[in-house]
Coordinates of C-alpha atoms in Angstrom, one line a residue:
X1 CA -15.7 -4.3 -11.6
X2 CA -17.5 -7.6 -11.1
X3 CA -17.3 -10.3 -13.9
X4 CA -18.9 -13.7 -14.0
X5 CA -18.6 -14.9 -17.6
X6 CA -15.6 -15.8 -19.8
X7 CA -16.9 -14.6 -23.1
X8 CA -15.5 -11.1 -23.6
X9 CA -18.6 -9.5 -25.2
X10 CA -21.0 -11.0 -22.6
X11 CA -19.0 -10.2 -19.5
X12 CA -18.1 -6.7 -20.8
X13 CA -21.8 -5.9 -21.2
X14 CA -22.6 -7.4 -17.8
X15 CA -19.8 -5.4 -16.2
X16 CA -21.3 -2.2 -17.7
X17 CA -24.7 -3.1 -16.3
X18 CA -23.2 -3.9 -12.9
X19 CA -21.5 -0.5 -12.8
X20 CA -24.9 1.1 -13.3
X21 CA -26.8 -1.1 -10.9
X22 CA -24.4 -1.3 -7.9
X23 CA -25.7 1.0 -5.1
X24 CA -23.7 4.1 -4.5
X25 CA -22.8 4.9 -0.9
X26 CA -21.1 8.0 0.5
X27 CA -18.0 7.2 2.6
X28 CA -15.0 9.2 3.3
X29 CA -11.8 8.8 5.3
X30 CA -11.8 7.0 8.6
X31 CA -10.0 7.9 11.8
X32 CA -6.6 6.3 12.5
X33 CA -5.4 5.7 16.0
X34 CA -1.7 4.8 16.6
X35 CA -1.4 4.1 20.3
X36 CA 2.2 2.7 20.0
X37 CA 3.5 6.0 18.6
X38 CA 5.5 8.2 20.9
X39 CA 4.8 11.8 21.9
X40 CA 6.3 14.6 19.6
X41 CA 9.9 15.6 20.2
X42 CA 10.2 17.7 23.3
X43 CA 6.9 16.5 24.7
X44 CA 6.7 14.1 27.6
X45 CA 3.0 13.0 27.3
X46 CA 0.2 13.5 24.8
X47 CA -3.0 15.1 26.2
X48 CA -6.2 13.3 26.3
X49 CA -8.6 13.8 23.4
X50 CA -11.5 14.1 25.9
X51 CA -12.7 17.7 25.9
X52 CA -11.3 18.4 22.5
X53 CA -13.7 19.4 19.7
X54 CA -15.4 16.2 18.6
X55 CA -16.0 17.5 15.1
X56 CA -12.4 16.6 14.2
X57 CA -13.4 12.9 14.1
X58 CA -15.1 11.2 11.2
X59 CA -18.4 10.5 12.9
X60 CA -18.3 13.8 14.9
X61 CA -17.7 11.7 18.0
X62 CA -14.4 10.9 19.7
X63 CA -13.5 7.2 19.3
X64 CA -14.1 5.4 22.7
X65 CA -10.5 4.1 22.7
X66 CA -8.8 7.3 21.6
X67 CA -7.6 8.1 25.2
X68 CA -4.4 10.2 24.6
X69 CA -3.2 8.1 21.6
X70 CA -1.4 9.7 18.7
X71 CA -4.0 9.8 15.9
X72 CA -5.0 11.0 12.4
X73 CA -8.5 12.5 13.0
X74 CA -10.3 12.1 9.6
X75 CA -12.3 15.3 9.5
X76 CA -9.1 17.5 9.6
X77 CA -7.4 15.7 6.7
X78 CA -7.7 18.4 4.0
X79 CA -4.5 18.3 2.0
X80 CA -2.8 21.2 3.7
X81 CA 0.7 20.8 5.0
X82 CA -0.1 21.2 8.7
X83 CA 0.2 19.0 11.7
X84 CA -3.5 18.9 12.4
X85 CA -4.2 17.8 8.8
X86 CA -2.0 14.7 9.5
X87 CA 0.2 15.6 6.5
X88 CA 3.2 14.1 8.2
X89 CA 1.4 11.4 10.1
X90 CA -0.2 10.8 13.5
X91 CA -0.1 13.7 15.9
X92 CA -1.4 14.8 19.3
X93 CA -1.6 17.9 21.6
X94 CA 1.2 18.0 24.1
X95 CA -0.2 17.8 27.6
X96 CA 2.1 20.4 29.1
X97 CA 1.9 23.0 26.3
X98 CA -1.3 22.3 24.4
X99 CA 0.7 22.6 21.1
X100 CA 0.0 20.1 18.3
X101 CA 3.0 18.1 17.2
X102 CA 3.7 15.1 14.9
X103 CA 4.3 11.9 16.9
X104 CA 7.4 9.7 16.7
X105 CA 7.4 6.2 15.3
X106 CA 8.6 3.5 17.8
X107 CA 11.5 1.2 17.0
X108 CA 11.0 -2.5 15.9
X109 CA 7.2 -2.3 15.5
X110 CA 5.7 -3.1 12.1
X111 CA 3.8 -0.5 10.2
X112 CA 2.6 0.3 6.6
X113 CA 1.6 -3.3 6.3
X114 CA 0.2 -4.2 2.9
X115 CA -0.4 -7.3 0.8
X116 CA 0.7 -7.2 -2.9
X117 CA -0.9 -9.4 -5.5
X118 CA 1.6 -11.8 -7.1
X119 CA -0.4 -14.6 -8.7
X120 CA -3.7 -16.4 -8.1
X121 CA -2.2 -18.4 -5.2
X122 CA 0.5 -16.0 -3.9
X123 CA 0.5 -12.6 -2.1
X124 CA 3.6 -10.8 -0.7
X125 CA 3.3 -9.2 2.7
X126 CA 5.4 -6.1 3.0
X127 CA 5.9 -3.8 5.9
X128 CA 8.3 -1.3 7.5
X129 CA 10.2 -1.1 10.8
X130 CA 12.5 1.5 12.1
X131 CA 15.7 0.1 13.6
X132 CA 19.0 1.3 14.9
X133 CA 21.1 -1.2 13.0
X134 CA 21.0 -2.6 9.5
X135 CA 19.2 -6.0 8.9
X136 CA 21.2 -8.9 10.1
X137 CA 21.1 -12.6 9.2
X138 CA 17.7 -13.2 10.8
X139 CA 14.8 -13.1 8.4
X140 CA 11.5 -11.3 9.0
X141 CA 8.6 -13.6 9.8
X142 CA 4.9 -14.0 9.1
X143 CA 2.8 -16.3 11.3
X144 CA 0.2 -17.5 8.8
X145 CA -2.9 -19.4 10.0
X146 CA -4.9 -21.2 7.3
X147 CA -8.6 -21.8 7.1
X148 CA -8.3 -25.2 8.7
X149 CA -6.6 -23.7 11.8
X150 CA -3.0 -24.9 11.1
X151 CA -0.3 -22.3 11.5
X152 CA 3.2 -21.9 10.1
X153 CA 6.0 -19.5 10.3
X154 CA 7.1 -18.1 6.9
X155 CA 10.4 -16.3 6.5
X156 CA 11.2 -13.5 4.1
X157 CA 13.8 -10.9 3.1
X158 CA 14.7 -7.5 4.5
X159 CA 16.4 -4.5 2.9
X160 CA 17.7 -1.3 4.4
X161 CA 16.6 2.0 2.9
X162 CA 18.7 5.0 4.2
X163 CA 17.3 8.5 4.0
X164 CA 20.7 10.1 4.3
X165 CA 19.5 13.7 4.0
X166 CA 17.0 13.4 6.9
X167 CA 19.0 10.8 8.9
X168 CA 16.2 8.2 8.9
X169 CA 16.6 4.5 8.4
X170 CA 13.9 2.2 7.1
X171 CA 14.0 -1.5 7.2
X172 CA 11.7 -2.9 4.6
X173 CA 10.5 -6.5 4.8
X174 CA 8.9 -8.8 2.2
X175 CA 7.4 -12.2 3.0
X176 CA 6.0 -14.4 0.3
X177 CA 2.8 -16.2 1.3
X178 CA 2.3 -19.0 -1.2
X179 CA 0.2 -22.1 -2.0
X180 CA -2.9 -20.3 -0.8
X181 CA -6.2 -22.1 -1.2
X182 CA -8.5 -20.1 -3.5
X183 CA -10.9 -17.7 -1.8
X184 CA -10.1 -19.1 1.7
X185 CA -9.6 -16.8 4.7
X186 CA -6.2 -16.6 6.3
X187 CA -5.0 -14.7 9.4
X188 CA -1.4 -13.5 9.8
X189 CA 0.9 -11.3 11.9
X190 CA 4.4 -10.1 10.9
X191 CA 7.6 -9.1 12.7
X192 CA 11.2 -8.1 11.9
X193 CA 13.9 -10.7 12.3
X194 CA 15.8 -8.4 14.7
X195 CA 16.0 -9.6 18.3
X196 CA 13.4 -8.0 20.5
X197 CA 11.1 -7.0 17.6
X198 CA 7.4 -6.8 18.3
X199 CA 4.8 -8.8 16.4
X200 CA 2.1 -6.8 14.6
X201 CA -1.5 -7.2 15.5
X202 CA -3.4 -9.9 13.6
X203 CA -5.0 -9.4 10.2
X204 CA -7.1 -11.5 8.0
X205 CA -7.5 -11.7 4.2
X206 CA -9.1 -13.8 1.5
X207 CA -6.8 -15.6 -0.9
X208 CA -6.9 -14.6 -4.6
X209 CA -8.2 -17.1 -7.1
X210 CA -7.9 -18.3 -10.8
X211 CA -11.5 -18.7 -11.8
X212 CA -15.1 -17.9 -11.0
X213 CA -16.8 -14.6 -10.1
X214 CA -14.2 -11.9 -10.0
X215 CA -14.5 -8.7 -8.0
X216 CA -11.8 -6.0 -8.2
X217 CA -11.9 -2.4 -7.2
X218 CA -10.0 -0.3 -9.9
X219 CA -9.5 3.4 -9.4
X220 CA -6.9 6.2 -9.4
X221 CA -6.2 9.6 -7.8
X222 CA -6.6 8.7 -4.1
X223 CA -5.7 12.1 -2.9
X224 CA -4.9 13.5 0.5
X225 CA -8.3 14.5 1.7
X226 CA -11.3 13.6 3.9
X227 CA -13.1 12.9 0.7
X228 CA -11.2 9.9 -0.6
X229 CA -12.5 6.3 -0.9
X230 CA -10.5 4.5 1.8
X231 CA -13.7 3.9 3.9
X232 CA -15.5 2.6 0.8
X233 CA -12.7 0.1 0.1
X234 CA -12.5 -1.0 3.7
X235 CA -16.2 -1.7 3.8
X236 CA -16.4 -3.4 0.4
X237 CA -13.4 -5.7 1.1
X238 CA -14.8 -6.7 4.5
X239 CA -18.2 -7.4 3.0
X240 CA -16.7 -9.4 0.1
X241 CA -18.0 -6.9 -2.5
X242 CA -14.4 -6.7 -3.7
X243 CA -11.5 -9.2 -3.3
X244 CA -8.6 -7.1 -4.6
X245 CA -7.6 -3.5 -5.3
X246 CA -5.8 -2.0 -8.3
X247 CA -4.6 1.5 -7.8
X248 CA -3.9 3.2 -11.1
X249 CA -1.6 5.9 -9.7
X250 CA -1.6 9.4 -8.3
X251 CA -1.7 8.0 -4.8
X252 CA -1.6 11.1 -2.6
X253 CA 0.7 13.6 -4.4
X254 CA 4.0 15.0 -3.2
X255 CA 4.8 11.8 -1.3
X256 CA 8.4 12.6 -0.8
X257 CA 7.7 15.7 1.3
X258 CA 8.1 16.2 5.1
X259 CA 11.3 14.1 5.1
X260 CA 9.3 11.1 3.7
X261 CA 6.8 11.3 6.5
X262 CA 3.9 12.2 4.1
X263 CA 4.4 8.9 2.3
X264 CA 4.5 7.1 5.7
X265 CA 1.3 8.8 6.7
X266 CA -0.4 7.7 3.4
X267 CA 0.6 4.0 3.9
X268 CA -0.3 4.0 7.6
X269 CA -3.7 5.5 6.8
X270 CA -4.2 2.9 4.0
X271 CA -3.0 -0.1 6.1
X272 CA -6.5 -1.1 7.4
X273 CA -7.5 -1.7 3.7
X274 CA -4.3 -3.1 2.3
X275 CA -3.5 -5.4 5.2
X276 CA -6.7 -7.3 4.4
X277 CA -7.3 -6.7 0.7
X278 CA -4.4 -7.6 -1.7
X279 CA -3.5 -4.8 -4.1
X280 CA -1.5 -3.9 -7.2
X281 CA 0.0 -0.3 -7.0
X282 CA 0.6 1.2 -10.4
X283 CA 2.3 4.6 -11.0
X284 CA 0.5 7.6 -12.5
X285 CA 1.8 10.7 -14.1
X286 CA 2.1 12.4 -10.7
X287 CA 4.6 9.7 -9.8
X288 CA 6.7 9.8 -13.0
X289 CA 6.0 12.6 -15.5
X290 CA 8.2 15.6 -15.7
X291 CA 6.4 17.5 -18.5
X292 CA 6.1 21.1 -19.5
X293 CA 4.4 23.9 -17.5
X294 CA 1.8 22.9 -15.0
X295 CA 2.3 19.2 -15.7
X296 CA 5.7 19.2 -14.0
X297 CA 5.7 17.1 -10.9
X298 CA 7.8 18.1 -7.9
X299 CA 11.2 16.4 -7.9
X300 CA 10.5 14.8 -4.6
X301 CA 7.5 13.0 -6.0
X302 CA 9.3 11.8 -9.1
X303 CA 12.2 10.5 -7.1
X304 CA 9.9 8.6 -4.8
X305 CA 8.9 6.5 -7.8
X306 CA 12.2 6.5 -9.6
X307 CA 12.8 2.8 -9.2
X308 CA 9.4 1.8 -10.5
X309 CA 9.2 4.4 -13.2
X310 CA 12.5 3.6 -14.9
X311 CA 12.2 -0.1 -14.5
X312 CA 15.2 -1.0 -12.3
X313 CA 15.0 -4.7 -11.5
X314 CA 15.0 -5.5 -7.8
X315 CA 14.9 -8.9 -6.2
X316 CA 16.8 -11.9 -5.1
X317 CA 18.6 -12.5 -8.4
X318 CA 22.0 -13.9 -9.3
X319 CA 23.6 -10.4 -9.7
X320 CA 23.5 -7.8 -7.0
X321 CA 20.1 -6.0 -7.1
X322 CA 20.0 -2.3 -7.8
X323 CA 17.6 0.1 -6.0
X324 CA 17.7 3.7 -7.4
X325 CA 14.6 4.9 -5.5
X326 CA 15.5 8.0 -3.4
X327 CA 12.5 8.1 -1.2
X328 CA 11.1 5.6 1.3
X329 CA 7.7 4.8 -0.2
X330 CA 9.2 4.5 -3.7
X331 CA 11.6 1.9 -2.4
X332 CA 8.9 0.0 -0.4
X333 CA 6.3 -0.1 -3.2
X334 CA 8.7 -1.0 -6.0
X335 CA 10.4 -3.7 -4.1
X336 CA 7.1 -5.1 -3.2
X337 CA 5.9 -4.9 -6.8
X338 CA 9.1 -6.7 -7.9
X339 CA 8.7 -9.5 -5.4
X340 CA 5.0 -9.7 -6.3
X341 CA 3.8 -9.4 -9.9
X342 CA 7.3 -8.7 -11.2
X343 CA 8.5 -12.2 -10.2
X344 CA 5.5 -14.4 -10.8
X345 CA 3.4 -15.5 -13.7
X346 CA 4.5 -13.9 -16.9
X347 CA 7.3 -12.3 -15.1
X348 CA 8.7 -9.0 -16.4
X349 CA 11.7 -9.0 -14.1
X350 CA 11.1 -5.3 -13.3
X351 CA 8.9 -3.2 -11.2
X352 CA 8.2 -0.8 -14.0
X353 CA 5.8 -2.9 -16.0
X354 CA 4.1 -6.2 -15.0
X355 CA 0.9 -8.2 -15.0
X356 CA -1.1 -10.4 -12.8
X357 CA -4.0 -12.8 -13.1
X358 CA -7.0 -12.9 -10.7
X359 CA -10.1 -14.8 -11.6
X360 CA -11.3 -13.8 -15.1
X361 CA -9.0 -10.8 -15.3
X362 CA -5.5 -10.4 -16.7
X363 CA -4.3 -7.1 -15.5
X364 CA -1.3 -5.3 -17.1
X365 CA 0.4 -2.3 -15.4
X366 CA 2.5 -0.2 -17.7
X367 CA 4.5 3.0 -17.5
X368 CA 4.0 5.0 -20.7
X369 CA 5.4 8.3 -19.5
X370 CA 8.9 9.4 -20.7
X371 CA 11.8 7.4 -19.5
X372 CA 15.2 5.9 -20.6
X373 CA 13.5 3.1 -22.5
X374 CA 9.9 4.0 -23.2
X375 CA 9.5 1.3 -25.8
X376 CA 10.5 -1.5 -23.4
X377 CA 7.1 -1.6 -21.7
X378 CA 5.3 -1.6 -25.1
X379 CA 7.3 -4.5 -26.5
X380 CA 6.8 -6.4 -23.3
X381 CA 3.0 -5.7 -23.2
X382 CA 2.5 -6.9 -26.7
X383 CA 4.4 -10.2 -25.8
X384 CA 2.5 -10.5 -22.6
X385 CA -0.9 -10.0 -24.2
X386 CA 0.0 -12.5 -27.0
X387 CA 0.0 -15.2 -24.3
X388 CA -3.7 -14.8 -23.5
X389 CA -6.1 -17.3 -25.2
X390 CA -9.6 -16.1 -25.6

């Protein structure tokens, strides 16, 4: 959606025209290389991709830097729960056996990096590391370089998420990048506060804004398939066709499966977009609704979004924050949402319902599926919208 005028009737009509006139391009999933990932358990070395069927890659050609890297070849991503479909993340063929296996995440290296919209001048950088010990007193860092070339280190907060059932520990980090100059380009890298932690590669993004032409991609039902819109979003953000992303829910379905690795795979695949294009993740019925018959979501999917769906506040508040999410991505996204839109502007104080301003748009995200307090979001939304002056 692209809007340029403040009057509701005028810019609504122009938005409809733009939706018709914007050129439609076909783009699917892109390939993901994860060279820092380790070979699958029981495998000493990944085999080279040279000589493998090139049709598994997005372009039908092996990426020149693929080497023997762990990867998610796009043409094989078809939603099936197999290693080669990257359902549980990056994989490779073992050199000694030729068997495909899911690779292992390295310690202390940032992944699942994404920027959440918070206000017209604030974004929250969130990311995950895997560590042997709980977060200590040292804060995670972002090295932020502004449009004029000046750099500064910005500290944030870290939280431990323990997947007790699968004996996996996630350290989730959140760094607030504030006082951003509207529409200016910034570069950044992030790292855990733990001694010996690696810096991420560098990323760039354009800061949000409070006025002027407004370009936002709004969609839902991403899906776990070659035929999703990640490549469109990546190209549009890089070209300046869109400045932010609103995901209305139904992210990739069954995100709690494969011992949370399916959710990890989704976020690592989405990282090229979300590390450079701030977003607002909203929940859909597949993340929250337990309805009758065929509408019943798997328990693992519901639990992944439990914190966001049922509105448990999470943040640096006077009382001890409570996190009821029982899956890793649920914990990551809902904490990020709380630190972002839930704690800025017309703050809701919860990750269940919230709002954000960007340019000419005031965007409200609500959970209207059944929950302990279904009327809470409605009451808040009416109050929130009453603050808007047209």
